[in-house]
Short mmCIF file of N, CA, C and O in Angstrom, two decimals:
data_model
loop_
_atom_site.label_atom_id
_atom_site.label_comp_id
_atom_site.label_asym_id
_atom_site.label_seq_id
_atom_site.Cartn_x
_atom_site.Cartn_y
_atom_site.Cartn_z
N UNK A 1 -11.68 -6.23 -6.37
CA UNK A 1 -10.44 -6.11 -7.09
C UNK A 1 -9.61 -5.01 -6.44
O UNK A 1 -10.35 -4.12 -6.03
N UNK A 2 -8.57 -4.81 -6.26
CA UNK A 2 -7.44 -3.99 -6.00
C UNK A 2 -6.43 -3.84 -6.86
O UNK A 2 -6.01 -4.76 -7.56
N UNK A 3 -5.98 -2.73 -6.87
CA UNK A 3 -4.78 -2.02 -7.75
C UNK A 3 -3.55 -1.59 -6.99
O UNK A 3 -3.72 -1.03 -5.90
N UNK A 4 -2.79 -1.72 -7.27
CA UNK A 4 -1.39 -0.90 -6.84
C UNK A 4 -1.21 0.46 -7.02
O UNK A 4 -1.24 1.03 -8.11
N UNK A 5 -0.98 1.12 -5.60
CA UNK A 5 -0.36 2.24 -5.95
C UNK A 5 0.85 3.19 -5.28
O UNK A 5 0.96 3.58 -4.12
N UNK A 6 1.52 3.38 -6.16
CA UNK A 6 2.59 3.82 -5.52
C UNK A 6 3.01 4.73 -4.52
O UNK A 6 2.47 5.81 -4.77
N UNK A 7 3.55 4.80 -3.75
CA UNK A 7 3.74 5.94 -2.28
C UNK A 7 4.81 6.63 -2.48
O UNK A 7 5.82 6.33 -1.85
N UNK A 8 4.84 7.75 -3.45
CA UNK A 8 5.91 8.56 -2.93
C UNK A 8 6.29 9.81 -1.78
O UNK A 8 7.29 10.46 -1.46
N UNK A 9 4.68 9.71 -1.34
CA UNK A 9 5.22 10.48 0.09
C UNK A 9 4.92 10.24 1.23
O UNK A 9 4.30 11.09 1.88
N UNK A 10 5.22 9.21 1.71
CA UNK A 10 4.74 8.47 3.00
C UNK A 10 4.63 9.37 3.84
O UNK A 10 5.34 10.38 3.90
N UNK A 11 3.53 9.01 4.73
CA UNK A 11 3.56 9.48 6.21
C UNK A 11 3.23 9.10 7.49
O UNK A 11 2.36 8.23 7.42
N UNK A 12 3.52 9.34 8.60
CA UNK A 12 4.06 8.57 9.56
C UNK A 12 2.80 7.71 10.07
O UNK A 12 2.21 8.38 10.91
N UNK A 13 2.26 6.66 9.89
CA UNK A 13 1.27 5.80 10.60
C UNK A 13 0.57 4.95 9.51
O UNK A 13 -0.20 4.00 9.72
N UNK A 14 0.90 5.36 8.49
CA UNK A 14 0.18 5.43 7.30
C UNK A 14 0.77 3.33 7.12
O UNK A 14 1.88 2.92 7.44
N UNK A 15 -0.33 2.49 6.58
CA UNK A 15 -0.19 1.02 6.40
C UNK A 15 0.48 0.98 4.71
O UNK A 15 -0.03 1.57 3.76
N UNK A 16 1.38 0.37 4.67
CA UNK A 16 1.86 0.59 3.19
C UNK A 16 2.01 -0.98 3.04
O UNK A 16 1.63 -1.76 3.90
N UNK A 17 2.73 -1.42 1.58
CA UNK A 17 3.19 -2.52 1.33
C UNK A 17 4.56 -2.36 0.61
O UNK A 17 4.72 -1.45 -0.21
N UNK A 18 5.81 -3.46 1.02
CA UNK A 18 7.15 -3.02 0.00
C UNK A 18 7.46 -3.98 -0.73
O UNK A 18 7.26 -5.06 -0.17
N UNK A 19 7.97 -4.07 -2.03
CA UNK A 19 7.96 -4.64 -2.62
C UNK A 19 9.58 -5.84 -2.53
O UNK A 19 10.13 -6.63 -3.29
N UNK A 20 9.71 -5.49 -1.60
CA UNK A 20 11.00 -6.17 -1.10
C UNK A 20 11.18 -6.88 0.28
O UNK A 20 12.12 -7.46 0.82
N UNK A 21 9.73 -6.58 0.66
CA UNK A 21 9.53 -7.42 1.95
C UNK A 21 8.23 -8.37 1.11
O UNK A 21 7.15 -8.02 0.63
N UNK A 22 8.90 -9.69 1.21
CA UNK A 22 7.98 -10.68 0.98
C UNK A 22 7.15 -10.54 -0.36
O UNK A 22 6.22 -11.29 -0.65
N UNK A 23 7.59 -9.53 -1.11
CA UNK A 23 7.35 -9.88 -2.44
C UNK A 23 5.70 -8.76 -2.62
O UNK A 23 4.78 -8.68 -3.43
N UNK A 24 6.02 -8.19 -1.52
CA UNK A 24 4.79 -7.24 -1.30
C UNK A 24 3.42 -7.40 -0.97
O UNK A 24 2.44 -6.74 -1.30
N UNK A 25 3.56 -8.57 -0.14
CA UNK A 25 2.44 -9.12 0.60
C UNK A 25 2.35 -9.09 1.89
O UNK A 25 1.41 -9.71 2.38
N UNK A 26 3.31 -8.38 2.82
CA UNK A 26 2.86 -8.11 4.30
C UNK A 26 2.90 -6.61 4.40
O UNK A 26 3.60 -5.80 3.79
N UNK A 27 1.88 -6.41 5.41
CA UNK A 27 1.17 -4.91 5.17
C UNK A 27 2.35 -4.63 6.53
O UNK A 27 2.83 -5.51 7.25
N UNK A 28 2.66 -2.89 6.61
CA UNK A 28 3.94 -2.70 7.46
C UNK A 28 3.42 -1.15 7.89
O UNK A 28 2.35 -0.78 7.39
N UNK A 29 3.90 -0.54 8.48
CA UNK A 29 3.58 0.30 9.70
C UNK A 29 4.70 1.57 9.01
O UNK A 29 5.83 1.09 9.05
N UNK A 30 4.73 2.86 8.46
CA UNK A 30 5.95 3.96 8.52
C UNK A 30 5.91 4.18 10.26
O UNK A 30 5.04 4.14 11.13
N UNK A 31 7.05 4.37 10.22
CA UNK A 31 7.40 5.03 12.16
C UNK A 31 8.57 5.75 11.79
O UNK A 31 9.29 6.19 12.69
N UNK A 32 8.87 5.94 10.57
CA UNK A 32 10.47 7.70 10.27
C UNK A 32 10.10 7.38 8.60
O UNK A 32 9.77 6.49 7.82
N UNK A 33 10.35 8.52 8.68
CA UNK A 33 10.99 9.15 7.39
C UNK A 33 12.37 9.75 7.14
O UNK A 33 12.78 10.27 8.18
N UNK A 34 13.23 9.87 6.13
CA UNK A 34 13.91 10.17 5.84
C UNK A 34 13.89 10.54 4.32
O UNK A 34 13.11 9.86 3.65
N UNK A 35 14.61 11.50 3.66
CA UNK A 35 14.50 12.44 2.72
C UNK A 35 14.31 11.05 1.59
O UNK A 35 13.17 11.05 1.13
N UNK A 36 15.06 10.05 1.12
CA UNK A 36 14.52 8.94 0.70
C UNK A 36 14.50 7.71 1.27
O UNK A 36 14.83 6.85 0.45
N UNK A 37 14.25 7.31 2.27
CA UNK A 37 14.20 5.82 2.82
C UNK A 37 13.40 6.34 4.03
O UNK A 37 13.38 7.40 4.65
N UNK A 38 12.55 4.83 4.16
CA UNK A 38 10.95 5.60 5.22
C UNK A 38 11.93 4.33 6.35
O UNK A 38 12.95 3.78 5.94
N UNK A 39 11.39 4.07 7.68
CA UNK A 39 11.56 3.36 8.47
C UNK A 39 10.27 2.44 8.43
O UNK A 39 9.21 3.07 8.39
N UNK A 40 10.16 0.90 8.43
CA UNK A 40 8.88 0.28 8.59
C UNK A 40 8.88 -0.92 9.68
O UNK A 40 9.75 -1.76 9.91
N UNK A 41 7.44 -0.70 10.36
CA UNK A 41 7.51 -1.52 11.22
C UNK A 41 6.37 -2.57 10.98
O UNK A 41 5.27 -2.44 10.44
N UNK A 42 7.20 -4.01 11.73
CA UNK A 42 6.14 -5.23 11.29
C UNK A 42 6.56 -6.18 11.21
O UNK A 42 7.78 -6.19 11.41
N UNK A 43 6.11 -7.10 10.97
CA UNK A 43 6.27 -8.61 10.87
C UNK A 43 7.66 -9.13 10.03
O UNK A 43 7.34 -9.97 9.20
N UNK A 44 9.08 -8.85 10.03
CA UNK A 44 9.66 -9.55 8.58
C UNK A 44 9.53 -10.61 9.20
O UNK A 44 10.03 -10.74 8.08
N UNK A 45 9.37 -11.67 9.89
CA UNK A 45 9.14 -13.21 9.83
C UNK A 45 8.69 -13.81 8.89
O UNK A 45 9.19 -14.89 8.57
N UNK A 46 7.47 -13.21 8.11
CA UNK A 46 6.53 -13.76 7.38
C UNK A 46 5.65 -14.01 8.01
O UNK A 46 4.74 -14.51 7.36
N UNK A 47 5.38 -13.83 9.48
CA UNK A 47 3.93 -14.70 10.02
C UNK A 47 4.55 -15.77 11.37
O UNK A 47 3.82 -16.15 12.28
N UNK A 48 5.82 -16.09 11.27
CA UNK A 48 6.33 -17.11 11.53
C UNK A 48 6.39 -17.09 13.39
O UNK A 48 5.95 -17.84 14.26
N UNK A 49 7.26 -15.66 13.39
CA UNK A 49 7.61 -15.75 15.17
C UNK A 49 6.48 -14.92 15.80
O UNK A 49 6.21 -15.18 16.97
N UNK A 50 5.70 -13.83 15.09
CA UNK A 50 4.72 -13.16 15.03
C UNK A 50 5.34 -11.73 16.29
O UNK A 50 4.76 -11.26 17.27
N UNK A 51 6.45 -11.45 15.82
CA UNK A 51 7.06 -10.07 16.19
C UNK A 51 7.42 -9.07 15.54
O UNK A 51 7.71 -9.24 14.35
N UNK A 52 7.51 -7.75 16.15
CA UNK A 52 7.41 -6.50 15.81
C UNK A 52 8.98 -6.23 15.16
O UNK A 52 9.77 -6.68 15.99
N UNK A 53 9.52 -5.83 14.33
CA UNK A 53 10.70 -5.79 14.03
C UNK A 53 10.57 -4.01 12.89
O UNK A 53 9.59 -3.56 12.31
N UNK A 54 11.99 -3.46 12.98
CA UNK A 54 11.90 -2.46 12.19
C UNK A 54 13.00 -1.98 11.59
O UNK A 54 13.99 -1.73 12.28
N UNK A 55 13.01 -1.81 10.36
CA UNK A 55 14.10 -1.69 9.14
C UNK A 55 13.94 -0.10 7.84
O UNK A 55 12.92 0.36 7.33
N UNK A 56 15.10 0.24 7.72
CA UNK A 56 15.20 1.36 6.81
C UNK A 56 14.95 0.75 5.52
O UNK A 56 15.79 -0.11 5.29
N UNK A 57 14.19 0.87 4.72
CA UNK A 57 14.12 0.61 3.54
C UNK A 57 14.12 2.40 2.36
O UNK A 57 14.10 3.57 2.75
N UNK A 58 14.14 1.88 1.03
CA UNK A 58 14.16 3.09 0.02
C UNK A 58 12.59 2.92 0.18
O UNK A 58 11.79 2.01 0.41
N UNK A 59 12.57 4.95 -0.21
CA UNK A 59 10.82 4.87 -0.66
C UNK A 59 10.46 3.85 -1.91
O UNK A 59 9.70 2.90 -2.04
N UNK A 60 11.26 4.45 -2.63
CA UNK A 60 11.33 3.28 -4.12
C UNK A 60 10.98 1.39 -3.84
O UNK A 60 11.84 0.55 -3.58
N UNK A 61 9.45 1.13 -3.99
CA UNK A 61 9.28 0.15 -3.83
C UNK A 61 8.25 -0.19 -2.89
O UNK A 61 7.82 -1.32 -2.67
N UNK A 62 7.75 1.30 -2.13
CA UNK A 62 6.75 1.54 -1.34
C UNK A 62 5.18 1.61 -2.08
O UNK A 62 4.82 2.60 -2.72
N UNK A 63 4.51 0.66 -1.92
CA UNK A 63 2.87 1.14 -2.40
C UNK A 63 1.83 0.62 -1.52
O UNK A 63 2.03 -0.25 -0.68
N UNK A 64 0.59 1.23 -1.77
CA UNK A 64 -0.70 0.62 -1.04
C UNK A 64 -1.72 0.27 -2.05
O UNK A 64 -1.59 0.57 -3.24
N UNK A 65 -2.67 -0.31 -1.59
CA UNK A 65 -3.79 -1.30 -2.67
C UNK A 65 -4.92 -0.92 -1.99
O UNK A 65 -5.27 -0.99 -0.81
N UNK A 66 -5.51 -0.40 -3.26
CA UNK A 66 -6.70 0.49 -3.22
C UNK A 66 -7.59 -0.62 -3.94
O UNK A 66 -7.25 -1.41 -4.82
N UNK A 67 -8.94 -0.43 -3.24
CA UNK A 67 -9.98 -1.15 -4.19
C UNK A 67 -10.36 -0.79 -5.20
O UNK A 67 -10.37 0.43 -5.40
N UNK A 68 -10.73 -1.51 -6.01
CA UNK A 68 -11.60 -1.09 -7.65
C UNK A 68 -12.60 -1.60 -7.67
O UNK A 68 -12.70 -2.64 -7.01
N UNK A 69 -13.84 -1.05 -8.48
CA UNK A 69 -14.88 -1.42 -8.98
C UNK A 69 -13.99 -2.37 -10.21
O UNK A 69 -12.92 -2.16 -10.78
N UNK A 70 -15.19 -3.69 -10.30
CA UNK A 70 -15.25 -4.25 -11.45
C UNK A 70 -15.09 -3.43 -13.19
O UNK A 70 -14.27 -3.73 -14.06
N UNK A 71 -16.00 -2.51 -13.25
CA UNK A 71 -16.30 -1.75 -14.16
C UNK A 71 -14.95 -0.36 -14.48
O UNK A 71 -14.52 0.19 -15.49
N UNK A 72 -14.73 -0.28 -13.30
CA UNK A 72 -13.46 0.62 -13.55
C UNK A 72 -12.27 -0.29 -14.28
O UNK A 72 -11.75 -0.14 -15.39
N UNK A 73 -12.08 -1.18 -13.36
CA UNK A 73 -11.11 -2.19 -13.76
C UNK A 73 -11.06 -2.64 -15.77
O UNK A 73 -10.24 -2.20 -16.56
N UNK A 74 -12.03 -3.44 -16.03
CA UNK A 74 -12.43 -3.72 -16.97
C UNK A 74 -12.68 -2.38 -18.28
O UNK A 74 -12.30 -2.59 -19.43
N UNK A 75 -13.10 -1.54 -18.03
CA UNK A 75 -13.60 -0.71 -19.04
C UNK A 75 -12.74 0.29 -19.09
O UNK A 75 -12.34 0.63 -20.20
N UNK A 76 -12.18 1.10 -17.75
CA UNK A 76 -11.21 2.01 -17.57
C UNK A 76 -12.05 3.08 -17.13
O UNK A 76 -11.46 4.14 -16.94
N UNK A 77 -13.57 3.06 -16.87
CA UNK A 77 -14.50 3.94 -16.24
C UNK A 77 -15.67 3.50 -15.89
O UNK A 77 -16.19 2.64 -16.61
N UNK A 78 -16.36 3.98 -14.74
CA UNK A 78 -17.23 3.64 -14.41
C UNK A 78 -18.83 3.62 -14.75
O UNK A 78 -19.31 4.73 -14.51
N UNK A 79 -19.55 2.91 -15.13
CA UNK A 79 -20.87 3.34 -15.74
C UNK A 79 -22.27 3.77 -14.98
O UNK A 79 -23.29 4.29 -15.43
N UNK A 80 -21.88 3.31 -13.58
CA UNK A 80 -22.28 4.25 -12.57
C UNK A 80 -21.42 4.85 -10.84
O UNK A 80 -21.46 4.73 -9.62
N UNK A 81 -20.88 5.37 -11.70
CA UNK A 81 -20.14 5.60 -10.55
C UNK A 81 -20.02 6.12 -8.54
O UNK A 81 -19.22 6.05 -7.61
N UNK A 82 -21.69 6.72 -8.88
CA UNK A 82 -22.60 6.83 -7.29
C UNK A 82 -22.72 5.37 -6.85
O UNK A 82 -22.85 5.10 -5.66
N UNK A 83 -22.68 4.31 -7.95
CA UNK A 83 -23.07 3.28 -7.38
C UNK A 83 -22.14 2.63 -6.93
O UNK A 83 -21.97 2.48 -5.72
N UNK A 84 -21.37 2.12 -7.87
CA UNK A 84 -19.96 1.05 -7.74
C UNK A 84 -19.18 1.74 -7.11
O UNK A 84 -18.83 1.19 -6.07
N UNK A 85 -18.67 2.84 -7.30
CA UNK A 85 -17.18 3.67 -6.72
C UNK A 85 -17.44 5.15 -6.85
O UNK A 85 -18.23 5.72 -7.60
N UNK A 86 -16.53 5.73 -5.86
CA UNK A 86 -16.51 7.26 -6.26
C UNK A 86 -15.12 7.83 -6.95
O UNK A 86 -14.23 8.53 -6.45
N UNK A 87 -15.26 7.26 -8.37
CA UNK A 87 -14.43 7.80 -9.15
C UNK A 87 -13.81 9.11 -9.33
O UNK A 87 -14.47 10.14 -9.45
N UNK A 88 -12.46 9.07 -9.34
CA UNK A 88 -11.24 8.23 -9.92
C UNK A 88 -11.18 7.67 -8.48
O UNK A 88 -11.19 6.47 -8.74
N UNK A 89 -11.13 7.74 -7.41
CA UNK A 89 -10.73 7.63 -5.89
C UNK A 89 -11.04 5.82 -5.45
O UNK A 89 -10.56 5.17 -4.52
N UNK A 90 -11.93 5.42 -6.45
CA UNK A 90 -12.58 4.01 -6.09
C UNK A 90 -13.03 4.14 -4.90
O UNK A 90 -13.51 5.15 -4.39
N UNK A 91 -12.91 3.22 -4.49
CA UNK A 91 -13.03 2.56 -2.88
C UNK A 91 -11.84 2.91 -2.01
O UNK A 91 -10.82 3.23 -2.61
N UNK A 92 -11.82 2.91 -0.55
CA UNK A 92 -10.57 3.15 0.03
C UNK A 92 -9.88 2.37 -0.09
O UNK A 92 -10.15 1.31 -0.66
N UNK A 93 -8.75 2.66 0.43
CA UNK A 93 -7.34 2.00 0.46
C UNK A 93 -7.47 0.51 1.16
O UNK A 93 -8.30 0.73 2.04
N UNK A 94 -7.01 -1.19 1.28
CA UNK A 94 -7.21 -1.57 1.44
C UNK A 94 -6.12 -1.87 2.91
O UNK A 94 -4.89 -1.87 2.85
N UNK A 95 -6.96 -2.11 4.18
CA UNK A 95 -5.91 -1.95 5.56
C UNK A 95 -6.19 -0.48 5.85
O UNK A 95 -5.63 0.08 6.79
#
């Protein structure tokens, strides 16, 4: 399972997702920052021409997807947490 989470302080290399490219399903590259709008690099084709392209977007709308334990998910904590996840942190980031 994975969760959303929001990026308000990007940094430069870092794999994010926007919620305005493709509905927040293609994973994208920071290469600038700016005080609010990051620069991202990546695919806008969708998959299609399979080239590198790069656009200013707002941070607003920037997140990454972190894994969850089942048990976190469901209960809101973990009932073993050495085992399933290392809570609150879960699992790493997904990408």
């Amino acid at each position: 399972m994975t969760k959303r989470e929001p990026v308000t302080k990007p940094e430069l290399g870092m794999r994010v997702f926007h919620e305005k490219i493709y509905k927040g399903e293609e994973a994208m590259k920071v290469v600038g920052i700016r005080e609010h709008q990051v620069e991202l690099e990546g695919d806008y084709s969708g998959g299609t021409h399979n080239v590198l392209q790069k656009d200013w977007l707002p941070i607003e709308g920037l997140f990454r997807l972190r894994k969850v334990c089942e048990q976190h998910q469901k209960f809101g904590t973990c009932m073993l947490p050495n085992v399933h996840c290392s809570y609150p942190d879960c699992e790493k980031y997904v990408l």
